[in-house]
Short mmCIF file of C-alpha atoms and ligand atoms in Angstrom, two decimals:
data_model
loop_
_atom_site.label_atom_id
_atom_site.label_comp_id
_atom_site.label_asym_id
_atom_site.label_seq_id
_atom_site.Cartn_x
_atom_site.Cartn_y
_atom_site.Cartn_z
CA MET Y 18 95.71 81.36 109.25
CA SER Y 19 93.58 83.97 111.07
CA THR Y 20 94.30 86.95 112.85
CA THR Y 21 93.92 87.97 116.59
CA SER Y 22 90.47 89.33 116.01
CA GLY Y 23 89.37 85.49 114.66
CA LEU Y 24 88.69 86.60 111.15
CA PRO Y 25 90.38 84.92 108.54
CA LEU Y 26 92.99 86.63 106.62
CA ARG Y 27 92.14 87.75 103.27
CA CYS Y 28 95.39 90.37 102.31
CA TRP Y 29 98.24 90.03 104.64
CA ALA Y 30 102.38 90.36 105.71
CA GLU Y 31 104.20 87.58 106.97
CA ILE Y 32 106.93 89.12 109.07
CA ASP Y 33 109.69 86.06 109.74
CA LEU Y 34 111.62 87.25 113.02
CA ALA Y 35 113.90 84.49 112.78
CA ALA Y 36 115.29 85.70 109.07
CA LEU Y 37 115.81 89.24 110.98
CA GLU Y 38 117.81 87.55 113.63
CA ARG Y 39 119.81 85.69 111.37
CA ASN Y 40 120.00 89.06 109.07
CA LEU Y 41 121.86 91.20 112.10
CA ARG Y 42 124.18 88.46 113.05
CA HIS Y 43 125.23 88.42 109.71
CA ILE Y 44 125.55 92.05 109.45
CA ARG Y 45 127.44 92.21 112.58
CA ALA Y 46 130.05 88.81 111.62
CA SER Y 47 130.90 90.59 108.63
CA LEU Y 48 131.77 94.10 110.35
CA PRO Y 49 135.07 94.54 112.82
CA PRO Y 50 134.23 93.57 116.28
CA HIS Y 51 134.24 97.03 117.40
CA MET Y 52 131.77 98.39 114.89
CA ARG Y 53 129.00 99.26 116.87
CA TYR Y 54 125.22 98.30 115.54
CA VAL Y 55 122.38 101.09 115.04
CA ALA Y 56 119.00 99.73 114.22
CA VAL Y 57 117.15 101.88 112.15
CA VAL Y 58 113.32 101.41 112.50
CA LYS Y 59 111.83 104.75 111.67
CA ALA Y 60 108.33 104.23 109.99
CA ASP Y 61 106.94 101.38 112.19
CA ALA Y 62 110.35 99.48 111.47
CA TYR Y 63 110.07 100.26 107.38
CA GLY Y 64 106.50 98.89 107.85
CA HIS Y 65 107.27 95.33 109.41
CA GLY Y 66 106.06 96.82 112.95
CA LEU Y 67 108.11 98.47 115.31
CA HIS Y 68 107.26 96.79 118.77
CA GLN Y 69 107.80 92.81 117.25
CA VAL Y 70 111.35 94.43 114.96
CA ALA Y 71 113.00 96.23 117.70
CA ALA Y 72 112.38 93.53 120.45
CA ARG Y 73 113.84 90.84 118.34
CA LEU Y 74 116.61 93.37 117.22
CA MET Y 75 117.28 93.86 121.08
CA HIS Y 76 117.43 90.46 121.44
CA ALA Y 77 119.57 89.54 118.29
CA GLY Y 78 122.79 92.36 119.56
CA ALA Y 79 121.60 95.65 118.00
CA ASP Y 80 123.21 98.26 120.46
CA LEU Y 81 121.38 101.13 119.72
CA PHE Y 82 118.11 102.59 118.16
CA ALA Y 83 117.46 105.06 115.60
CA VAL Y 84 113.64 106.67 114.95
CA ALA Y 85 112.47 109.27 113.04
CA THR Y 86 110.08 111.07 115.46
CA LEU Y 87 109.46 111.55 119.57
CA ALA Y 88 106.37 109.01 118.91
CA GLU Y 89 108.03 106.37 117.62
CA ALA Y 90 110.77 106.73 120.38
CA ALA Y 91 108.21 106.70 122.95
CA ALA Y 92 106.75 104.03 121.19
CA LEU Y 93 110.17 102.27 121.47
CA ARG Y 94 110.48 103.60 125.50
CA GLU Y 95 107.75 101.35 126.12
CA LEU Y 96 109.45 98.20 125.35
CA GLY Y 97 113.47 98.91 126.65
CA PRO Y 98 113.85 101.75 129.50
CA GLY Y 99 117.23 102.06 128.86
CA TRP Y 100 117.88 101.23 125.38
CA PRO Y 101 119.78 104.52 123.86
CA ILE Y 102 117.91 106.17 121.12
CA LEU Y 103 118.35 108.50 118.32
CA LEU Y 104 116.77 110.94 116.71
CA LEU Y 105 117.97 111.34 113.25
CA SER Y 106 114.63 113.94 111.93
CA PRO Y 107 114.83 117.87 113.26
CA LEU Y 108 112.16 118.18 116.48
CA ILE Y 109 109.58 120.95 115.29
CA PRO Y 110 110.31 123.82 118.93
CA ASP Y 111 106.92 122.05 120.55
CA GLU Y 112 108.30 119.06 120.70
CA ASP Y 113 111.75 119.72 122.74
CA ARG Y 114 110.05 119.64 125.90
CA LEU Y 115 109.51 116.25 125.40
CA ILE Y 116 113.05 115.14 124.43
CA LEU Y 117 113.81 114.59 128.52
CA ARG Y 118 110.39 112.50 129.28
CA HIS Y 119 111.41 109.32 126.52
CA ASP Y 120 115.02 109.49 127.38
CA VAL Y 121 116.12 110.35 123.64
CA ALA Y 122 119.40 111.42 122.19
CA VAL Y 123 118.25 114.31 119.34
CA THR Y 124 120.13 115.19 116.72
CA VAL Y 125 121.87 118.61 116.04
CA SER Y 126 122.16 120.46 113.01
CA SER Y 127 122.06 124.26 114.05
CA LEU Y 128 123.05 126.96 116.73
CA ALA Y 129 119.79 127.73 116.83
CA GLU Y 130 119.24 123.83 118.03
CA VAL Y 131 122.03 123.63 120.82
CA GLN Y 132 120.45 127.32 122.43
CA ARG Y 133 117.12 125.59 122.49
CA PHE Y 134 118.32 122.00 123.80
CA GLU Y 135 120.38 124.19 125.91
CA SER Y 136 117.51 126.11 127.50
CA VAL Y 137 115.06 122.74 128.03
CA ALA Y 138 117.81 120.96 129.79
CA ALA Y 139 118.77 123.98 132.22
CA ALA Y 140 115.40 124.39 132.95
CA ALA Y 141 114.90 121.14 134.25
CA ASP Y 142 118.59 120.80 135.54
CA GLN Y 143 119.65 118.05 133.61
CA VAL Y 144 121.84 116.76 130.24
CA ILE Y 145 120.49 116.26 126.84
CA THR Y 146 122.49 113.79 124.91
CA VAL Y 147 123.11 115.21 121.31
CA HIS Y 148 124.87 113.52 117.77
CA LEU Y 149 126.17 116.46 116.11
CA LYS Y 150 125.04 115.43 112.38
CA ILE Y 151 127.40 117.12 109.43
CA ASP Y 152 125.75 117.73 106.14
CA THR Y 153 128.55 116.29 103.85
CA GLY Y 154 126.90 116.79 100.76
CA MET Y 155 122.93 115.27 100.78
CA GLY Y 156 121.57 118.45 101.68
CA ARG Y 157 119.17 117.26 103.73
CA ALA Y 158 119.59 117.66 108.02
CA GLY Y 159 123.15 118.43 109.40
CA VAL Y 160 124.79 121.46 109.45
CA TRP Y 161 126.91 121.63 106.39
CA HIS Y 162 130.40 120.70 106.66
CA GLU Y 163 132.55 123.90 106.54
CA GLN Y 164 130.35 125.75 109.52
CA ALA Y 165 130.55 122.43 111.52
CA PRO Y 166 133.42 123.14 114.19
CA ALA Y 167 131.04 126.36 115.49
CA VAL Y 168 128.61 123.98 116.31
CA TYR Y 169 130.56 121.36 117.77
CA ALA Y 170 132.36 124.14 120.58
CA ALA Y 171 128.73 125.42 121.00
CA ILE Y 172 127.67 121.78 122.10
CA ARG Y 173 131.05 121.44 123.76
CA ALA Y 174 130.84 124.41 125.34
CA SER Y 175 127.46 123.74 127.22
CA GLU Y 176 127.10 122.14 130.10
CA CYS Y 177 123.47 120.87 129.74
CA LEU Y 178 124.46 118.82 126.70
CA ASN Y 179 126.41 115.78 126.13
CA LEU Y 180 127.76 115.09 123.05
CA ALA Y 181 127.79 111.19 122.51
CA GLY Y 182 127.63 110.93 118.81
CA ILE Y 183 128.79 112.57 115.66
CA TYR Y 184 127.59 111.59 111.71
CA THR Y 185 126.76 112.19 108.44
CA HIS Y 186 124.82 110.23 105.72
CA TYR Y 187 125.13 109.70 102.10
CA ALA Y 188 123.55 110.97 99.28
CA SER Y 189 124.27 107.90 96.69
CA SER Y 190 125.75 104.99 99.07
CA ASP Y 191 124.34 102.43 96.95
CA ASP Y 192 125.09 103.68 93.20
CA ASP Y 193 128.05 106.16 93.82
CA PRO Y 194 131.00 105.00 95.47
CA LYS Y 195 133.31 108.12 93.90
CA PHE Y 196 130.81 110.91 96.01
CA THR Y 197 130.55 108.98 98.99
CA HIS Y 198 134.40 108.76 99.38
CA GLU Y 199 134.11 112.58 98.72
CA GLN Y 200 131.53 112.60 101.89
CA ARG Y 201 133.40 110.44 103.77
CA GLU Y 202 136.68 113.00 103.50
CA ARG Y 203 134.74 115.87 104.06
CA PHE Y 204 133.40 114.27 107.29
CA ARG Y 205 136.84 113.47 108.02
CA ALA Y 206 138.28 116.72 107.04
CA ALA Y 207 135.00 118.32 109.28
CA LEU Y 208 136.38 116.30 112.48
CA ASP Y 209 140.17 116.97 111.62
CA GLN Y 210 139.18 120.85 112.61
CA PHE Y 211 136.95 119.86 116.11
CA ALA Y 212 139.36 121.32 118.93
CA ASN Y 213 139.81 118.15 121.32
CA LEU Y 214 138.22 115.58 119.68
CA ASN Y 215 138.63 112.03 120.98
CA THR Y 216 136.34 109.88 118.76
CA GLU Y 217 136.79 106.89 120.78
CA ASP Y 218 134.52 108.22 123.37
CA LEU Y 219 132.07 108.70 120.55
CA LEU Y 220 129.51 107.12 118.01
CA ILE Y 221 131.20 108.19 115.17
CA HIS Y 222 128.93 106.87 112.35
CA ALA Y 223 128.18 107.39 108.53
CA ASP Y 224 127.51 104.09 106.98
CA ASN Y 225 123.69 103.23 106.05
CA SER Y 226 123.04 99.66 104.14
CA GLY Y 227 124.98 101.27 100.77
CA GLY Y 228 127.75 102.24 102.49
CA LEU Y 229 128.46 98.69 103.64
CA GLU Y 230 129.94 98.35 100.22
CA THR Y 231 132.84 100.64 100.83
CA ILE Y 232 132.84 101.01 104.76
CA GLU Y 233 135.85 101.61 106.05
CA ARG Y 234 137.07 99.54 108.89
CA ALA Y 235 139.83 101.53 110.03
CA GLY Y 236 139.56 105.16 110.59
CA PRO Y 237 137.05 107.20 113.22
CA PHE Y 238 134.01 105.30 112.55
CA ASN Y 239 132.99 102.85 114.67
CA ALA Y 240 129.53 102.56 114.09
CA VAL Y 241 126.63 101.75 111.46
CA ARG Y 242 123.07 102.66 111.39
CA ILE Y 243 120.98 100.10 108.99
CA GLY Y 244 117.88 99.76 108.20
CA LEU Y 245 116.69 97.77 104.57
CA LEU Y 246 119.75 95.60 104.87
CA GLN Y 247 118.33 93.46 107.98
CA PHE Y 248 115.03 93.27 107.02
CA GLY Y 249 117.03 90.63 104.12
CA ILE Y 250 116.81 93.45 101.31
CA LEU Y 251 120.08 94.49 98.85
CA PRO Y 252 120.03 98.41 98.43
CA ARG Y 253 120.32 97.67 94.86
CA PRO Y 254 120.10 94.21 92.96
CA GLY Y 255 124.14 92.71 92.60
CA SER Y 256 125.10 94.93 95.66
CA LEU Y 257 128.90 93.52 96.66
CA LEU Y 258 128.25 93.00 100.33
CA ALA Y 259 130.56 91.33 101.57
CA ASP Y 260 129.72 88.08 103.27
CA VAL Y 261 126.21 89.17 104.00
CA GLU Y 262 123.51 87.01 102.10
CA PRO Y 263 120.39 89.07 103.56
CA ASP Y 264 117.09 86.10 103.63
CA PRO Y 265 114.15 87.71 102.95
CA VAL Y 266 111.88 89.22 106.30
CA PHE Y 267 108.29 90.52 104.29
CA SER Y 268 106.19 88.13 102.63
CA PHE Y 269 102.77 89.81 101.10
CA ARG Y 270 99.88 87.62 100.51
CA THR Y 271 95.87 87.57 99.35
CA ARG Y 272 93.81 85.35 98.28
CA VAL Y 273 91.55 84.24 94.74
CA GLY Y 274 88.36 85.74 95.85
CA LEU Y 275 86.49 84.42 92.74
CA GLY Y 276 87.76 82.18 89.75
CA LYS Y 277 85.79 83.08 86.49
CA GLU Y 278 85.95 82.49 82.62
CA LEU Y 279 85.41 85.43 80.00
CA PRO Y 280 85.08 85.49 76.48
CA ALA Y 281 88.17 86.92 74.20
CA GLY Y 282 87.85 90.36 73.81
CA THR Y 283 86.43 91.46 77.02
CA ALA Y 284 88.15 94.72 78.31
CA ILE Y 285 89.23 94.22 81.74
CA SER Y 286 88.86 96.80 84.46
CA TYR Y 287 88.08 100.72 85.04
CA GLY Y 288 89.25 102.31 81.87
CA GLN Y 289 89.16 99.10 80.08
CA THR Y 290 92.88 99.37 79.23
CA HIS Y 291 93.30 95.65 78.30
CA ARG Y 292 91.22 93.51 76.37
CA LEU Y 293 91.59 89.86 76.54
CA SER Y 294 93.26 88.36 74.00
CA ARG Y 295 91.84 84.87 74.11
CA ASN Y 296 88.95 82.80 75.67
CA SER Y 297 90.59 83.30 79.41
CA ARG Y 298 90.06 82.25 83.30
CA VAL Y 299 90.87 85.06 85.93
CA ALA Y 300 90.98 85.20 88.88
CA ILE Y 301 90.28 88.11 91.55
CA LEU Y 302 92.22 88.58 94.10
CA THR Y 303 91.22 90.24 97.52
CA ALA Y 304 93.47 93.11 97.79
CA GLY Y 305 94.18 96.53 95.48
CA TYR Y 306 95.69 99.56 96.14
CA GLY Y 307 93.68 100.10 99.13
CA ASP Y 308 96.09 97.69 100.61
CA GLY Y 309 99.43 98.48 99.04
CA ILE Y 310 99.40 96.92 95.24
CA THR Y 311 99.79 100.12 94.15
CA ARG Y 312 97.80 101.11 91.00
CA ALA Y 313 101.26 101.36 89.28
CA LEU Y 314 101.31 97.50 88.93
CA SER Y 315 98.21 97.68 86.50
CA ASN Y 316 98.58 96.03 83.08
CA ARG Y 317 102.17 95.56 84.49
CA GLY Y 318 102.88 93.26 87.91
CA GLN Y 319 102.67 89.59 88.49
CA VAL Y 320 101.90 87.42 91.21
CA ILE Y 321 102.14 83.95 92.50
CA ILE Y 322 99.46 81.22 92.40
CA ARG Y 323 100.25 77.71 93.05
CA GLY Y 324 104.16 77.89 92.08
CA GLU Y 325 103.77 80.42 89.23
CA ARG Y 326 103.34 84.11 87.46
CA CYS Y 327 100.15 85.20 86.48
CA PRO Y 328 100.06 88.35 85.18
CA ILE Y 329 97.70 91.57 86.28
CA LEU Y 330 95.26 92.26 84.03
CA GLY Y 331 93.62 95.97 83.61
CA ARG Y 332 93.86 98.47 86.54
CA VAL Y 333 94.33 97.62 90.07
CA THR Y 334 91.20 98.73 92.00
CA MET Y 335 90.71 99.57 95.57
CA ASP Y 336 90.18 96.40 97.26
CA GLN Y 337 90.06 94.15 93.94
CA THR Y 338 93.11 92.59 91.55
CA ILE Y 339 92.74 90.62 88.69
CA VAL Y 340 94.97 88.20 87.40
CA ASP Y 341 95.36 85.52 84.33
CA VAL Y 342 95.54 82.00 85.62
CA THR Y 343 94.28 80.80 82.27
CA ASP Y 344 97.37 78.70 82.10
CA LEU Y 345 97.21 77.39 85.84
CA ALA Y 346 95.60 73.49 86.10
CA GLU Y 347 93.53 74.43 88.61
CA VAL Y 348 92.46 77.56 90.96
CA GLU Y 349 89.60 78.11 93.45
CA ALA Y 350 88.49 81.40 95.69
CA GLY Y 351 90.60 80.73 98.66
CA ASP Y 352 93.65 80.03 97.07
CA ARG Y 353 96.57 81.93 98.97
CA VAL Y 354 98.78 84.57 96.53
CA THR Y 355 101.58 85.65 96.75
CA LEU Y 356 102.65 89.24 95.89
CA ILE Y 357 105.80 89.30 97.42
CA GLY Y 358 107.58 86.40 98.71
CA ARG Y 359 108.45 82.22 98.06
CA ASP Y 360 105.73 80.04 96.99
CA GLU Y 361 106.99 76.94 95.89
CA THR Y 362 109.94 77.33 93.40
CA ALA Y 363 108.35 81.17 92.04
CA GLU Y 364 109.24 84.60 94.37
CA ILE Y 365 108.74 88.15 93.66
CA GLY Y 366 111.48 90.01 95.64
CA VAL Y 367 110.30 93.62 97.08
CA ALA Y 368 113.01 94.85 94.48
CA GLU Y 369 111.38 93.16 91.40
CA PHE Y 370 107.60 94.75 93.42
CA SER Y 371 109.52 97.99 93.30
CA GLY Y 372 110.19 97.90 89.96
CA TRP Y 373 107.13 97.03 88.14
CA ALA Y 374 106.11 99.84 90.87
CA GLU Y 375 108.47 102.32 89.63
CA THR Y 376 109.51 102.85 92.78
CA ILE Y 377 112.40 101.69 95.33
CA PRO Y 378 112.05 99.21 98.26
CA TRP Y 379 112.00 101.46 100.78
CA GLU Y 380 108.60 103.17 99.89
CA THR Y 381 107.26 99.85 98.90
CA LEU Y 382 107.81 98.41 102.73
CA CYS Y 383 106.15 101.88 103.95
CA SER Y 384 102.98 101.50 100.96
CA VAL Y 385 101.53 98.42 102.76
CA THR Y 386 98.68 100.28 104.29
CA LYS Y 387 97.22 100.03 107.83
CA ARG Y 388 94.32 96.96 106.56
CA VAL Y 389 97.36 94.79 106.09
CA PRO Y 390 97.75 92.81 109.36
CA ARG Y 391 101.82 91.92 109.96
CA VAL Y 392 101.68 88.33 111.22
CA TYR Y 393 104.87 86.91 112.43
CA ARG Y 394 106.63 83.99 112.29
CA THR Y 395 109.10 83.10 114.83
CA ALA Y 396 111.96 80.66 114.53
CA LEU Y 397 109.32 77.70 115.44
CA GLY Y 398 107.70 78.49 112.44
CA VAL Y 399 104.47 79.15 113.97
C1 PLP P 484 117.08 105.65 106.81
C2 PLP P 484 118.31 106.42 107.17
C3 PLP P 484 119.27 105.40 107.80
C4 PLP P 484 119.00 103.62 107.32
O1 PLP P 484 119.32 103.30 105.48
P1 PLP P 484 119.04 102.20 104.92
O2 PLP P 484 119.47 102.79 103.27
O3 PLP P 484 117.40 101.47 105.16
O4 PLP P 484 120.35 101.42 105.55
C5 PLP P 484 120.59 105.59 108.09
N1 PLP P 484 120.08 107.18 108.21
C6 PLP P 484 119.94 107.51 108.56
C7 PLP P 484 120.26 108.98 108.58
C8 PLP P 484 118.40 107.66 107.76
O5 PLP P 484 117.59 108.28 107.63
#
């Protein structure tokens, strides 16, 4: 495998677009047919590459896309004029004038934003589409649920704002179903106070990947916002996501740059944090924290070479990582090394890698750096 520049790959991410499409179809099939699918593709589609991922999700049946920034919305716009895009994060005032240019729906969390968006729309003699976000206990974007009726009324009173949806976001959907339930009830109570609300004309959405475990199949909700799960990762190990068995989309690989013998007693890497207890064979990998093998994996992570797990020795460095291959029959420079993904019968999932790194899968995916080319596989295995 090589990059488009013709250089052989020394550290790369493989993105399985066919698995991505299967995941979307599985998730959809597990939901009631009326549920719309909002594909969350912020942060370069969780590090997978916005263009390739969004194009495949359009093909696979996503109804709408959600991103965090105007730059992401603009990139998406180039792919699909007409696709509804929702901006999840608050805008800074200097960005307001670009809303119409990129044809995005924006999130409204305050009366001040209602006024700002209204004046931009009025000045251009156009309509801005908005989703009202209600804070039901996350404490982030959204109007606090007790104050939501005033913002709702202001949007409805405006001739330049078109309310397309109402939503909230859960703080602990993957591990606290009780609090999630409470948030749902707060959301519902807020909706009950809105005058002349016909939820059938609006997108009413709350559930992210973790929310699917306890999703309500009836009631006002008619859309879901899915990020992590479409990339084949459960929000927590053993999640009870009925009927959904996601296929991993993301693999992270590098190569052996050098194999060598070292005598027992040698201290390994910066800070000499590991001392060899036996005469050893080590492999020097052609990637380090400059690629996304976070330094937290020092002395605790593992990789797969020739189908066998090999432990990381000493500190991960910027461009090179040292692993113990003493127990392998053979290792050669150029051998493929799997950091995340499958190799023969062995597999390291994003969740296991994240555990070593003491972080969450979302952050692991965002931590694979720009230096790492993304290589796309399609259904044909190309
Ligand atoms: C990122 C995000 C999502 C997607 O969450 P996942 O857990 O990755 O499915 C949904 N809604 C909002 C508001 C988000 O910021």
